[in-house]
Coordinates of C-alpha atoms in Angstrom, one line a residue:
V1 CA 15.8 13.4 -8.4
I2 CA 13.2 11.1 -10.4
L3 CA 13.9 7.7 -11.9
K4 CA 13.0 7.2 -15.1
V5 CA 10.9 4.2 -15.9
S6 CA 13.0 1.9 -17.6
Q7 CA 15.7 2.9 -14.9
R8 CA 13.9 0.8 -12.0
V9 CA 14.4 -2.5 -12.0
D10 CA 11.9 -4.3 -11.5
V11 CA 10.5 -2.9 -14.7
K12 CA 13.8 -4.1 -16.9
N13 CA 13.6 -7.4 -14.8
L14 CA 9.4 -7.2 -16.2
I15 CA 10.2 -7.3 -19.9
N16 CA 13.6 -9.8 -19.8
E17 CA 10.6 -12.4 -18.6
V18 CA 8.5 -11.1 -21.1
A19 CA 10.9 -11.0 -24.1
L20 CA 12.4 -14.1 -22.4
D21 CA 9.4 -16.8 -22.3
A22 CA 6.9 -16.5 -25.0
K23 CA 4.2 -18.5 -22.7
K24 CA 4.0 -15.3 -20.7
A25 CA 4.1 -13.6 -23.3
G26 CA 0.8 -15.0 -24.6
L27 CA -0.7 -14.3 -20.9
V28 CA 0.4 -10.5 -21.8
A29 CA -1.0 -11.3 -25.5
D30 CA -4.6 -12.3 -23.8
R31 CA -4.9 -8.5 -22.5
A32 CA -2.8 -6.4 -25.3
Y33 CA -5.4 -4.8 -28.7
R34 CA -5.0 -2.3 -31.3
H35 CA -7.0 1.3 -29.3
Q36 CA -8.8 3.2 -31.6
L37 CA -6.6 5.5 -32.3
G38 CA -4.5 3.1 -33.9
F39 CA -1.3 2.9 -31.2
I40 CA -0.6 -1.1 -30.2
K41 CA -1.4 -1.2 -25.0
I42 CA 0.8 -3.8 -24.4
M43 CA -0.5 -4.1 -20.2
L44 CA 3.1 -5.2 -19.0
G45 CA 1.6 -6.7 -15.6
G46 CA 2.2 -5.8 -12.2
L47 CA 6.0 -4.0 -10.0
S48 CA 6.6 -4.1 -7.4
D49 CA 5.2 -1.2 -5.2
G50 CA 1.4 -3.0 -7.2
Q51 CA 1.6 -0.7 -10.0
T52 CA 0.7 -1.6 -13.0
L53 CA 3.4 -1.5 -16.5
R54 CA 1.9 -0.1 -19.8
L55 CA 3.7 -0.1 -23.5
H56 CA 2.6 2.0 -26.5
Y57 CA 3.3 0.9 -29.2
W58 CA 2.6 3.7 -32.8
D59 CA 3.9 1.4 -35.4
Q60 CA 1.5 2.8 -38.2
D61 CA 1.5 6.2 -39.9
I62 CA -1.4 7.9 -38.2
C63 CA 0.2 11.6 -38.1
N64 CA -2.8 13.4 -38.4
V65 CA -5.6 11.4 -36.2
Q66 CA -7.2 13.5 -33.9
E67 CA -7.4 12.4 -30.6
D68 CA -10.6 13.1 -28.5
I69 CA -9.6 15.4 -25.0
H70 CA -9.3 13.3 -22.5
S71 CA -8.0 12.7 -19.0
H72 CA -7.4 8.6 -17.7
R73 CA -8.9 6.4 -15.3
E74 CA -5.4 6.4 -13.2
S75 CA -2.5 9.1 -12.9
F76 CA 0.8 7.5 -14.4
I77 CA 4.3 8.0 -15.9
S78 CA 5.2 8.2 -18.5
E79 CA 9.2 7.6 -20.5
V80 CA 9.3 8.4 -24.1
L81 CA 11.7 6.1 -25.5
S82 CA 11.4 6.4 -28.6
G83 CA 9.7 9.0 -31.6
C84 CA 8.1 12.0 -30.7
F85 CA 4.7 13.6 -30.1
E86 CA 3.5 16.9 -29.8
E87 CA 1.0 17.2 -26.0
S88 CA -1.6 19.7 -25.5
I89 CA -3.2 20.9 -21.9
Y90 CA -6.9 21.2 -20.8
A91 CA -9.1 23.8 -18.3
L92 CA -12.6 23.0 -18.2
K93 CA -14.6 26.2 -19.1
N94 CA -18.5 27.3 -19.3
G95 CA -19.2 26.8 -23.2
D96 CA -21.6 24.8 -25.4
K97 CA -18.8 23.4 -27.9
F98 CA -17.6 20.5 -26.4
R99 CA -20.3 17.7 -24.8
K100 CA -18.5 15.9 -21.3
F101 CA -19.1 12.2 -21.2
I102 CA -17.5 10.8 -18.0
Y103 CA -16.7 7.0 -18.9
S104 CA -16.0 4.2 -16.3
A105 CA -14.9 0.2 -16.7
D106 CA -16.9 -2.4 -17.0
Q107 CA -16.4 -5.6 -14.1
N108 CA -13.2 -6.8 -16.3
G109 CA -11.7 -3.2 -17.3
E110 CA -12.3 -4.7 -21.0
C111 CA -14.9 -1.7 -22.0
C112 CA -16.3 1.4 -21.0
E113 CA -19.5 3.3 -21.3
A114 CA -20.0 6.4 -21.4
T115 CA -22.3 9.0 -19.4
F116 CA -23.8 12.5 -20.0
D117 CA -22.7 15.1 -18.0
G118 CA -23.3 18.3 -20.1
L119 CA -21.8 21.1 -22.1
Y120 CA -18.5 22.8 -21.5
N121 CA -15.7 25.3 -23.7
V122 CA -11.9 24.3 -23.0
E123 CA -9.3 26.3 -22.4
L124 CA -5.5 25.8 -23.8
T125 CA -3.4 25.7 -20.4
S126 CA -0.2 24.0 -21.6
Q127 CA 1.6 22.9 -24.7
E128 CA 4.8 21.3 -25.8
K129 CA 6.5 18.4 -27.4
L130 CA 7.9 15.3 -26.4
R131 CA 10.4 13.6 -27.7
S132 CA 13.2 9.8 -27.2
G133 CA 14.6 10.6 -23.3
D134 CA 11.5 12.9 -21.7
L135 CA 9.5 12.2 -18.9
Y136 CA 6.3 13.4 -17.5
A137 CA 3.8 13.2 -15.5
R138 CA 0.1 13.0 -15.3
S139 CA -2.7 12.9 -12.5
K140 CA -5.9 11.4 -13.3
E141 CA -7.7 15.0 -13.0
S142 CA -5.7 15.9 -16.3
L143 CA -7.2 17.2 -19.1
H144 CA -5.1 16.3 -22.5
R145 CA -4.9 15.5 -25.9
V146 CA -1.7 13.5 -27.8
S147 CA -0.7 14.9 -32.2
K148 CA 1.4 14.5 -34.4
V149 CA 2.9 11.5 -33.7
E150 CA 6.0 9.9 -35.8
K151 CA 5.9 6.4 -36.4
G152 CA 7.2 4.1 -34.3
T153 CA 7.0 5.7 -31.2
V154 CA 7.7 4.0 -27.9
T155 CA 6.0 5.2 -24.9
L156 CA 6.7 3.3 -21.4
S157 CA 4.2 4.0 -18.7
I158 CA 3.7 3.5 -15.1
W159 CA -0.1 3.6 -14.2
D160 CA -0.6 4.3 -9.9
G161 CA -3.8 1.2 -9.7
N162 CA -5.8 3.8 -8.4
S163 CA -8.7 3.5 -11.1
S164 CA -11.1 6.0 -10.3
T165 CA -13.0 7.0 -14.1
A166 CA -12.3 9.4 -16.7
T167 CA -13.1 12.5 -18.8
V168 CA -13.5 12.3 -22.4
L169 CA -14.8 15.2 -24.7
K170 CA -16.7 15.4 -27.4
D171 CA -17.4 18.1 -30.9
I172 CA -20.8 18.7 -30.2
N173 CA -21.3 16.8 -33.1
G174 CA -19.3 13.6 -32.9
C175 CA -19.8 10.3 -32.6
V176 CA -20.0 9.3 -28.8
E177 CA -19.1 5.8 -28.4
S178 CA -17.8 2.7 -25.3
C179 CA -14.0 2.4 -25.4
N180 CA -15.0 -1.5 -26.8
L181 CA -12.2 -3.9 -27.1
V182 CA -12.6 -4.8 -30.4
S183 CA -8.3 -5.0 -32.2
P184 CA -6.6 -7.7 -30.5
V185 CA -3.2 -8.4 -30.9
S186 CA -1.2 -11.9 -31.8
A187 CA 0.7 -13.3 -29.0
F188 CA 3.6 -14.0 -31.9
E189 CA 2.9 -9.9 -32.3
V190 CA 3.1 -8.9 -29.0
F191 CA 6.9 -11.5 -28.5
K192 CA 7.6 -9.5 -31.3
I193 CA 7.2 -5.9 -30.1
I194 CA 8.3 -7.2 -26.1
S195 CA 11.8 -8.0 -27.4
K196 CA 12.3 -5.6 -30.1
I197 CA 12.2 -3.3 -26.7
K198 CA 14.3 -4.7 -24.7
D199 CA 17.3 -5.2 -27.8
E200 CA 17.1 -1.5 -28.4
F201 CA 16.6 -0.1 -24.7
F202 CA 17.6 -2.4 -22.3
K203 CA 20.9 -4.5 -23.4
Y204 CA 22.5 -3.7 -20.0
D205 CA 22.7 -5.5 -17.6
F206 CA 19.0 -6.8 -15.6
S207 CA 20.2 -7.8 -12.2

């Protein structure tokens, strides 16, 4: 039986600590930002086994935003706490529809620089709608894209900490940008979000 992210004691304790301590919420806010795709990304901190806990919160109506097909720098397991979205999984194929870029973080982990890595096509291998209560895991090699996100969707994820590079596929005429974190989130906003998450999804004993 796979334990859900929200059922892990160390996850519950970490969320409880941040929700009850404005100072800790301020430290978390220093690393929080609004992602270029619209959701708020909150790095909650480290867990007992060296992994890290993240929260993604879609507080805006961005259902029609089209993500690039991409992988991640770390493998992760994620639980949908509320809301829903559609996820598509892809495999690389020979072709010239997409420009492939390799993204790597700078020394502070706050900026990803893109390096061109050739032309490719993709094949859709699976597609599913993920809803509240669903648990899913993706390796850092997996190529995917999230779409049709319902406003108010919240995911809680554990990342393995073994960072590498990420792949991003850009349309042949698409704009190539580095992933600069240019939209910070205030400590008050982070404190409010974490408190809301605790009250809605972690109402019971944290011991």
